[in-house]
PDB file of C-alpha atoms in Angstrom:
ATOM      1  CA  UNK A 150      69.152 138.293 108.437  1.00 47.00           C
ATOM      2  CA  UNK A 151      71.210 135.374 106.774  1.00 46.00           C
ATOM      3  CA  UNK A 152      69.507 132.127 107.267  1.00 51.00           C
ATOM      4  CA  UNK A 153      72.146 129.418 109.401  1.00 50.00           C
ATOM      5  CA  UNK A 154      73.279 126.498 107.002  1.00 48.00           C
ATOM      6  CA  UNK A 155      71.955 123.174 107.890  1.00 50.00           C
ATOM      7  CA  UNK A 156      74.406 120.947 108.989  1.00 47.00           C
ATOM      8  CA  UNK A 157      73.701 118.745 106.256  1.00 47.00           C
ATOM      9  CA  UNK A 158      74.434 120.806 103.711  1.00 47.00           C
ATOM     10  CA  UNK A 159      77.681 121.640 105.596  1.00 49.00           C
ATOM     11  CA  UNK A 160      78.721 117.455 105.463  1.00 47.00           C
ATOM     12  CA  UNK A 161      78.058 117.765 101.641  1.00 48.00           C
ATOM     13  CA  UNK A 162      80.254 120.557 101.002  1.00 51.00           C
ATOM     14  CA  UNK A 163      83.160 119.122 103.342  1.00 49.00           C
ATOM     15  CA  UNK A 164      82.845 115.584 101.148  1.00 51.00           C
ATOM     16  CA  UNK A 165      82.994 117.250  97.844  1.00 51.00           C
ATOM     17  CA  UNK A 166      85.787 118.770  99.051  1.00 47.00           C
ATOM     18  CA  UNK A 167      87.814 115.947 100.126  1.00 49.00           C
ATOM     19  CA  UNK A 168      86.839 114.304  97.029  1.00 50.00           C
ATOM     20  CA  UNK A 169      87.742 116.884  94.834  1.00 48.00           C
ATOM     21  CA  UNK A 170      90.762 117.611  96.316  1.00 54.00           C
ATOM     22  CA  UNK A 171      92.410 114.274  96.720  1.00 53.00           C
ATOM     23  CA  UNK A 172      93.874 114.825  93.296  1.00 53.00           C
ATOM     24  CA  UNK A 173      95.439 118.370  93.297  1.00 56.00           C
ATOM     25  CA  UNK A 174      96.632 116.620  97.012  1.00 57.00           C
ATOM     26  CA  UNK A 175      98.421 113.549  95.174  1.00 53.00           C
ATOM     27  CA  UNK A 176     100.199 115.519  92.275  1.00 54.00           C
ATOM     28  CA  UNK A 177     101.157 118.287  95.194  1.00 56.00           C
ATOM     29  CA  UNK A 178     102.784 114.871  96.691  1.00 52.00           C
ATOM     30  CA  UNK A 179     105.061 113.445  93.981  1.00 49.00           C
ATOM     31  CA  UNK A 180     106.005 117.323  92.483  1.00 52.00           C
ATOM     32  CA  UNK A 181     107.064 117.906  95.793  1.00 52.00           C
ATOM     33  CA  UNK A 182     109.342 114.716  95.949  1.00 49.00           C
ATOM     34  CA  UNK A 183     110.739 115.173  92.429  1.00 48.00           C
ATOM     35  CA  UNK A 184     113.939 117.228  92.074  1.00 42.00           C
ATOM     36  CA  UNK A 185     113.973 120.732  90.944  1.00 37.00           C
ATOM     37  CA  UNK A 186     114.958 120.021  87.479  1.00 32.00           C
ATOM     38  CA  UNK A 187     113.379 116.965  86.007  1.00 37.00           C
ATOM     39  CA  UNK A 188     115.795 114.901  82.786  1.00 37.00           C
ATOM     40  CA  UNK A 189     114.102 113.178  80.595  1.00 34.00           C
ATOM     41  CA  UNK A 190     114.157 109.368  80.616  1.00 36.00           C
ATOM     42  CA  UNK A 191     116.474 108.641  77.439  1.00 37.00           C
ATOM     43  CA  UNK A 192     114.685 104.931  77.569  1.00 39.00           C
ATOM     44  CA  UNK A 193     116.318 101.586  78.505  1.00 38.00           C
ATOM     45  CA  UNK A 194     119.526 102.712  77.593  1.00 36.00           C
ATOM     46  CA  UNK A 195     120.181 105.230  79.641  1.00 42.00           C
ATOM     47  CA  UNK A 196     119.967 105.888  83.474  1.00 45.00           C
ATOM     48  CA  UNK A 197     122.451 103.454  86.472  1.00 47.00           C
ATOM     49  CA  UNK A 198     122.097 100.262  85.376  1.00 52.00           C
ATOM     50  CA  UNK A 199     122.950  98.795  88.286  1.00 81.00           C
ATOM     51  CA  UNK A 200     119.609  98.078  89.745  1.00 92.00           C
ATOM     52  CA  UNK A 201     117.394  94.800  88.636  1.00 94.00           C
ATOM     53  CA  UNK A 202     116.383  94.815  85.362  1.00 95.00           C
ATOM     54  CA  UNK A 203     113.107  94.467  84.328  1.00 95.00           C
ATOM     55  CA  UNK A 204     111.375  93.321  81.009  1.00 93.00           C
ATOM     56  CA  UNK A 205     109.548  95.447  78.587  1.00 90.00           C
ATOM     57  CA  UNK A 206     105.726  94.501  78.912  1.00 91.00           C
ATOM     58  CA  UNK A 207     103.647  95.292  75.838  1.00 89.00           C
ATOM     59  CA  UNK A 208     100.527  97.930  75.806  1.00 87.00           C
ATOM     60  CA  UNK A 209      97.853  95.720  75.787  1.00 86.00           C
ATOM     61  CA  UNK A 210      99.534  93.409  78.964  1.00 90.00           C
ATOM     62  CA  UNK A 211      99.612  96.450  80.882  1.00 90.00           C
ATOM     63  CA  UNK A 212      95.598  97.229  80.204  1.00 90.00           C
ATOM     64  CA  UNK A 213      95.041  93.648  81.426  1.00 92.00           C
ATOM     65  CA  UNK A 214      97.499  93.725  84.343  1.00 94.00           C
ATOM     66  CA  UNK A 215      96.372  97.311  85.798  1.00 95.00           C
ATOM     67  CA  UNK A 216      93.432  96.225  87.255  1.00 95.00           C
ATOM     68  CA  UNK A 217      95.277  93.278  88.885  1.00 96.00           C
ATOM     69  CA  UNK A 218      97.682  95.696  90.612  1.00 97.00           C
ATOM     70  CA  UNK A 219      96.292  95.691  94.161  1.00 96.00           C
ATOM     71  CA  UNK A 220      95.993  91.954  94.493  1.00 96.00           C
ATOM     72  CA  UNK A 221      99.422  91.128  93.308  1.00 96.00           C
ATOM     73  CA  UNK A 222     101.034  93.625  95.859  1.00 96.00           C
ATOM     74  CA  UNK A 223      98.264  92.453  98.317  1.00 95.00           C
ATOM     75  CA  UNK A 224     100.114  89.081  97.754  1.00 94.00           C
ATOM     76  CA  UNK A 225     103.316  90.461  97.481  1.00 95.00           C
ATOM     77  CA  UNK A 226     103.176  91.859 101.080  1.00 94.00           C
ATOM     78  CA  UNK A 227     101.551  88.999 102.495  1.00 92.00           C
ATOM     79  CA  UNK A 228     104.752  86.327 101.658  1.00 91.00           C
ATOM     80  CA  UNK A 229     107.080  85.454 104.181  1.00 86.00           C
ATOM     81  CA  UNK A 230     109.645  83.481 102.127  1.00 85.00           C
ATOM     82  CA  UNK A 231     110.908  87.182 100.246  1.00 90.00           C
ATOM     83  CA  UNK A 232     114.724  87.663  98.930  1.00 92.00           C
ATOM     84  CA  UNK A 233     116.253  90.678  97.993  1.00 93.00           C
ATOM     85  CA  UNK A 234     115.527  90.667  94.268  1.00 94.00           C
ATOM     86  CA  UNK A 235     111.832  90.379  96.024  1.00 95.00           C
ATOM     87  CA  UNK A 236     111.954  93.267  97.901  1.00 95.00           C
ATOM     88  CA  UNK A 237     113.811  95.710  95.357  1.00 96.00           C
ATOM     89  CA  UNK A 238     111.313  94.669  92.865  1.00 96.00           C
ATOM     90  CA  UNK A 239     107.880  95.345  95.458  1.00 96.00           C
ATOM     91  CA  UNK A 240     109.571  98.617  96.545  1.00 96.00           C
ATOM     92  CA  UNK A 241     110.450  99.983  92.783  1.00 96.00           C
ATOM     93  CA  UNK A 242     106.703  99.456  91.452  1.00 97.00           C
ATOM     94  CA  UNK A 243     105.487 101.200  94.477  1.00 96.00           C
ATOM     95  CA  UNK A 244     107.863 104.066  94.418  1.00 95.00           C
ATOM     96  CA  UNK A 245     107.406 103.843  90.485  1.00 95.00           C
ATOM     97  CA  UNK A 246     103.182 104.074  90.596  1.00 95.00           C
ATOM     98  CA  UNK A 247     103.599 106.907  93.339  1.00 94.00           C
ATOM     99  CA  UNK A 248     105.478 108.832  90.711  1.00 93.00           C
ATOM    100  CA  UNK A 249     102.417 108.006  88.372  1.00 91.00           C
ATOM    101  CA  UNK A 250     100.025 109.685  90.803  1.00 89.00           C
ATOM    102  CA  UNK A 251      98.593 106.746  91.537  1.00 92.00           C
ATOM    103  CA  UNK A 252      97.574 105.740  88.659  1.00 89.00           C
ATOM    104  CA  UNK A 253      94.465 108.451  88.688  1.00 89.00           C
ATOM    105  CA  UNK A 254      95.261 110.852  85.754  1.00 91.00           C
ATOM    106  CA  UNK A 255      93.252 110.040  82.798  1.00 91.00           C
ATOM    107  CA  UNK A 256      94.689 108.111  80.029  1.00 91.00           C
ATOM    108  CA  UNK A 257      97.871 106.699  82.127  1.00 91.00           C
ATOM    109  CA  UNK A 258      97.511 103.551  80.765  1.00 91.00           C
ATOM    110  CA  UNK A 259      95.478 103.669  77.694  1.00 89.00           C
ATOM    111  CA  UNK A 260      96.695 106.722  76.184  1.00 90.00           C
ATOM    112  CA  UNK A 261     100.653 106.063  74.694  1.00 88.00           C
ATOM    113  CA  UNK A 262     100.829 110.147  74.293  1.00 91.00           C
ATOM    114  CA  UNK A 263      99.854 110.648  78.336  1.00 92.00           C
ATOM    115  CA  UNK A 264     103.181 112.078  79.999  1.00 93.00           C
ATOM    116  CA  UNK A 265     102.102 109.378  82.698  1.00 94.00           C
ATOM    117  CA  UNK A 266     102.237 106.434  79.979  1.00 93.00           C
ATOM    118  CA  UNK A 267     105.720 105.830  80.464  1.00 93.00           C
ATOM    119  CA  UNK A 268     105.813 105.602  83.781  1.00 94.00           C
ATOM    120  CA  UNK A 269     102.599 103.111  84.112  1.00 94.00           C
ATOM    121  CA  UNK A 270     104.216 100.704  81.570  1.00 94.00           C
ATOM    122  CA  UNK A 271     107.243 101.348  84.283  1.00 95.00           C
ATOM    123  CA  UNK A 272     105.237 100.173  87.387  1.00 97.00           C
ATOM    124  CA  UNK A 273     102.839  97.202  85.746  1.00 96.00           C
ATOM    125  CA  UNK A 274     106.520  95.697  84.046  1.00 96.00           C
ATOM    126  CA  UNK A 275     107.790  95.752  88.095  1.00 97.00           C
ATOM    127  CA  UNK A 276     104.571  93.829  88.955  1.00 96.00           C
ATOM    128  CA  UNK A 277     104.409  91.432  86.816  1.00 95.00           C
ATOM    129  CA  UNK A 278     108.310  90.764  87.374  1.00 96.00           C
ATOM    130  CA  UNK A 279     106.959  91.026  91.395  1.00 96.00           C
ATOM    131  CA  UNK A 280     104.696  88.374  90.628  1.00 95.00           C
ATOM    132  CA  UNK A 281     106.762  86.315  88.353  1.00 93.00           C
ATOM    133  CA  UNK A 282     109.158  86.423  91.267  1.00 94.00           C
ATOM    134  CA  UNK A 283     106.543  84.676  93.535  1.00 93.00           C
ATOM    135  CA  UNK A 284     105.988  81.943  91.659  1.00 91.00           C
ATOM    136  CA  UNK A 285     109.078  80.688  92.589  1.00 89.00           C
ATOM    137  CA  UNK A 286     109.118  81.095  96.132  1.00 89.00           C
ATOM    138  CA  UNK A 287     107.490  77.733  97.845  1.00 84.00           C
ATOM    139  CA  UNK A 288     104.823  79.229  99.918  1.00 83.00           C
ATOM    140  CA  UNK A 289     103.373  81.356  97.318  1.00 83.00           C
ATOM    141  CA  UNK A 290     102.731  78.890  94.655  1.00 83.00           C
ATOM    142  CA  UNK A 291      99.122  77.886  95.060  1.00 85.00           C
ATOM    143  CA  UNK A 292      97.478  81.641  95.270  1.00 87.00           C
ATOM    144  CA  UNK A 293      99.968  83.025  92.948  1.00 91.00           C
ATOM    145  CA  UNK A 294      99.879  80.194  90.372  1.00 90.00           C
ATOM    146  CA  UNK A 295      95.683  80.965  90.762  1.00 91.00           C
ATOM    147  CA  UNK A 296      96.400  84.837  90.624  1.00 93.00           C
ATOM    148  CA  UNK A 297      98.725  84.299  86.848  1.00 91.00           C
ATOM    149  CA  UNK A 298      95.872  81.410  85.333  1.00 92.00           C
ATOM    150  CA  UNK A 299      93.540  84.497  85.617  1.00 93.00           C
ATOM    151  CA  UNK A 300      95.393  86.950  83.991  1.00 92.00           C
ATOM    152  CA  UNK A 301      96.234  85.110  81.041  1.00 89.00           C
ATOM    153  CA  UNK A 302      93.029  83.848  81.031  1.00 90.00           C
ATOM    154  CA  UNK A 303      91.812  87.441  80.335  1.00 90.00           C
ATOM    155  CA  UNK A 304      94.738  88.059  77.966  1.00 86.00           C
ATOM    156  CA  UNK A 305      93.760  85.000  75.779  1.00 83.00           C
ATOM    157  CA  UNK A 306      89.982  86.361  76.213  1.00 86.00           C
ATOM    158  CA  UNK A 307      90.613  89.751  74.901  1.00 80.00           C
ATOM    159  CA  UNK A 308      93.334  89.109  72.940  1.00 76.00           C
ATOM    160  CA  UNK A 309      94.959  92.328  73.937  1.00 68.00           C
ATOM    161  CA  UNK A 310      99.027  90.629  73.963  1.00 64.00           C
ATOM    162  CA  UNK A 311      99.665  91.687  70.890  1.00 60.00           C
ATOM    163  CA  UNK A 312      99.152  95.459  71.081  1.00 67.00           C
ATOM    164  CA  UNK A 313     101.754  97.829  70.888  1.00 67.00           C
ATOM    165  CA  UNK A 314     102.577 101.245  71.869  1.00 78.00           C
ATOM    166  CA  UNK A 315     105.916 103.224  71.437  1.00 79.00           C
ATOM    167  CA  UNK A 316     106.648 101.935  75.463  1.00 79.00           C
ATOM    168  CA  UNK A 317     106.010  98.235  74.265  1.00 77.00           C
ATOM    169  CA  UNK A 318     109.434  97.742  73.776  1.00 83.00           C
ATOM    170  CA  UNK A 319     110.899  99.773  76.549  1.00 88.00           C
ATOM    171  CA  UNK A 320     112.722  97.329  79.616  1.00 89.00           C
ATOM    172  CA  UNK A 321     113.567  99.329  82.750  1.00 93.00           C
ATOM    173  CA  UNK A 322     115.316  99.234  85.572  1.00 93.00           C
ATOM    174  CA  UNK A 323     115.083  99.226  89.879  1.00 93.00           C
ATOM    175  CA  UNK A 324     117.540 101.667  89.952  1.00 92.00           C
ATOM    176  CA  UNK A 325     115.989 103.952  86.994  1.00 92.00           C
ATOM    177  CA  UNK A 326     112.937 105.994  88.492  1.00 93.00           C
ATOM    178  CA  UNK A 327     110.574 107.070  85.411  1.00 92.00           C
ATOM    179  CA  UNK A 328     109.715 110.602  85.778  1.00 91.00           C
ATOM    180  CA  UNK A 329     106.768 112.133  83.973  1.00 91.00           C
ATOM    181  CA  UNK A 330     108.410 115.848  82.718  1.00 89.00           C
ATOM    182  CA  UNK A 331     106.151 118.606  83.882  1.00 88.00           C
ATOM    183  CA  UNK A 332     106.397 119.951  80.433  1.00 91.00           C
ATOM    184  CA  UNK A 333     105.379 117.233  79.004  1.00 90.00           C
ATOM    185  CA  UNK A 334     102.244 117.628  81.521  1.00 88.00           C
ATOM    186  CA  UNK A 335     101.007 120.917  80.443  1.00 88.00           C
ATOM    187  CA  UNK A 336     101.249 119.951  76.859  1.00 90.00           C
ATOM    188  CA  UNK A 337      99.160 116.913  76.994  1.00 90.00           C
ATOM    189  CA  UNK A 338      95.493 117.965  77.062  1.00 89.00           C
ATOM    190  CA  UNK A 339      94.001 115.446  79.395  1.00 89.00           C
ATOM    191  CA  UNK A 340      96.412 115.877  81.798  1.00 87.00           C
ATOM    192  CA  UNK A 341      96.089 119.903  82.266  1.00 85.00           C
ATOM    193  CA  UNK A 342      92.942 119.484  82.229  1.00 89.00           C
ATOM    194  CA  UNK A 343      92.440 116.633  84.891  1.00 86.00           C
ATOM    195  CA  UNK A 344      94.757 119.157  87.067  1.00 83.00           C
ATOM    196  CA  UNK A 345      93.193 123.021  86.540  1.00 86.00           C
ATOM    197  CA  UNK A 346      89.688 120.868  86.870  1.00 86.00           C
ATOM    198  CA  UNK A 347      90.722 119.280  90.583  1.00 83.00           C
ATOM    199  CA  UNK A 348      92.454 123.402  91.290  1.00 85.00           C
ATOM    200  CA  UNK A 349      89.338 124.702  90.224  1.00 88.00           C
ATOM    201  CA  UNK A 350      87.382 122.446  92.518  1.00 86.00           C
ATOM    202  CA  UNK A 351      89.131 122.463  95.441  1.00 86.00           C
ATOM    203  CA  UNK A 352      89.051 126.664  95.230  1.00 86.00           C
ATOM    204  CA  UNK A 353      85.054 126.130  95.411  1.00 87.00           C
ATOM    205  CA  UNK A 354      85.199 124.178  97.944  1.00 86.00           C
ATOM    206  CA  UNK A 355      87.011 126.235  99.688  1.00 86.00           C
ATOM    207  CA  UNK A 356      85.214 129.163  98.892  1.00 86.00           C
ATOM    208  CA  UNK A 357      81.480 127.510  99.608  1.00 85.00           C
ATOM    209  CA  UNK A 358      83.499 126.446 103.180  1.00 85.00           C
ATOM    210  CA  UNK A 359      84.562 129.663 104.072  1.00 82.00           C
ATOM    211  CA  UNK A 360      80.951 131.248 102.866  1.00 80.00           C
ATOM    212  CA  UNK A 361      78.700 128.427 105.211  1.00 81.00           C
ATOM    213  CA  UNK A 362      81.125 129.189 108.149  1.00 83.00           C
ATOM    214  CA  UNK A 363      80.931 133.262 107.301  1.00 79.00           C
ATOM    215  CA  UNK A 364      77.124 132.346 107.678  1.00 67.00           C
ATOM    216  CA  UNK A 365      76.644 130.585 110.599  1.00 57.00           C
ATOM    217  CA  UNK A 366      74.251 132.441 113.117  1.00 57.00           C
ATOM    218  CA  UNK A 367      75.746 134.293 116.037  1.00 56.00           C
ATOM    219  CA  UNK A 368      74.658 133.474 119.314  1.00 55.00           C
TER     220      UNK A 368
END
């Protein structure tokens, strides 16, 4: 006679599966919002250029700034004296990091050879321009003007400004979306393997699911 699974053991299986899913769930997302056939991103000069543009931001800015992302579009959201610029700006590094899964793949923004590297450099530039931005709106001034103090204060600290990647000098664009090319993907190492490991998971979850329900005792 099977022995019934404790309910316990039930809750641990259901949050390693959520948790091991919620990346094969994100990159299931953005593939299935990117077109069918994916063109590489020929760099600043290439792509409609009639969106905003936005300046390059070197490698070791964008390691500083990453961290800072939530609280400057935590701030972003907050103001009530936006413009238009404002608003194009917020809603291309959202749409841009969304393409970037997130920022969750491995390496996005301290590996230069990660498919996503492009892309994060892409998002982080639109942030700092968001926040930039702020700094001249009235209202914002005081928490912003704190928020920018404590980023270059870490900048100075680590002395990170000054390191370069091949993106470094790359500006971009509102109206250019970077793209990470699914080739690209499966070539870089870190990246297939970030993906097959949350597939692989998520099938054993499923699997140990299906086995503790096959297993429950009949009445």
């Amino acid at each position: 006679m099977a022995n019934p699974s404790h309910p316990a053991h039930d809750l641990v299986r259901g949050k390693r599966l959520l948790r091991s899913g919620a990346l094969l769930a994100a990159l299931c997302l953005v593939l299935s919002c990117w077109p069918t056939v994916l063109a590489a991103h020929g760099g600043s000069s290439s792509g409609n250029q009639t969106g905003i543009p936005i300046p390059s931001l070197p490698h070791g800015e964008m390691a500083v700034i990453a961290p800072y992302y939530g609280r400057i579009v935590a701030l972003a959201e907050n103001a009530s004296d936006t413009d238009e610029t404002f608003r194009r700006l917020l809603n291309f590094a959202q749409i841009q990091r969304a393409y970037c899964l997130w920022g969750i793949m491995p390496g996005s923004v301290s590996d230069e050879e990660s498919p996503f590297n492009e892309c994060s450099h892409a998002y982080l530039a639109a942030a700092k321009a968001v926040l930039l931005h702020m700094r001249t709106m009235k209202n914002e001034t005081a928490p912003v003007g704190n928020l920018v103090s404590e980023i270059d204060a870490t900048l100075v600290r680590n002395n990170l400004s000054l390191i370069l990647c091949k993106f470094s000098g790359e500006s971009f664009n509102t109206a250019d979306v970077i793209r990470p090319k699914l080739t690209d993907i499966i070539l870089h190492a870190r990246s297939l393997l970030a993906i097959l490991s949350a597939l692989l998971a998520t099938v054993a979850g499923l699997w140990l699911t299906a086995q503790a329900l096959r297993t429950e005792p009949r009445l």
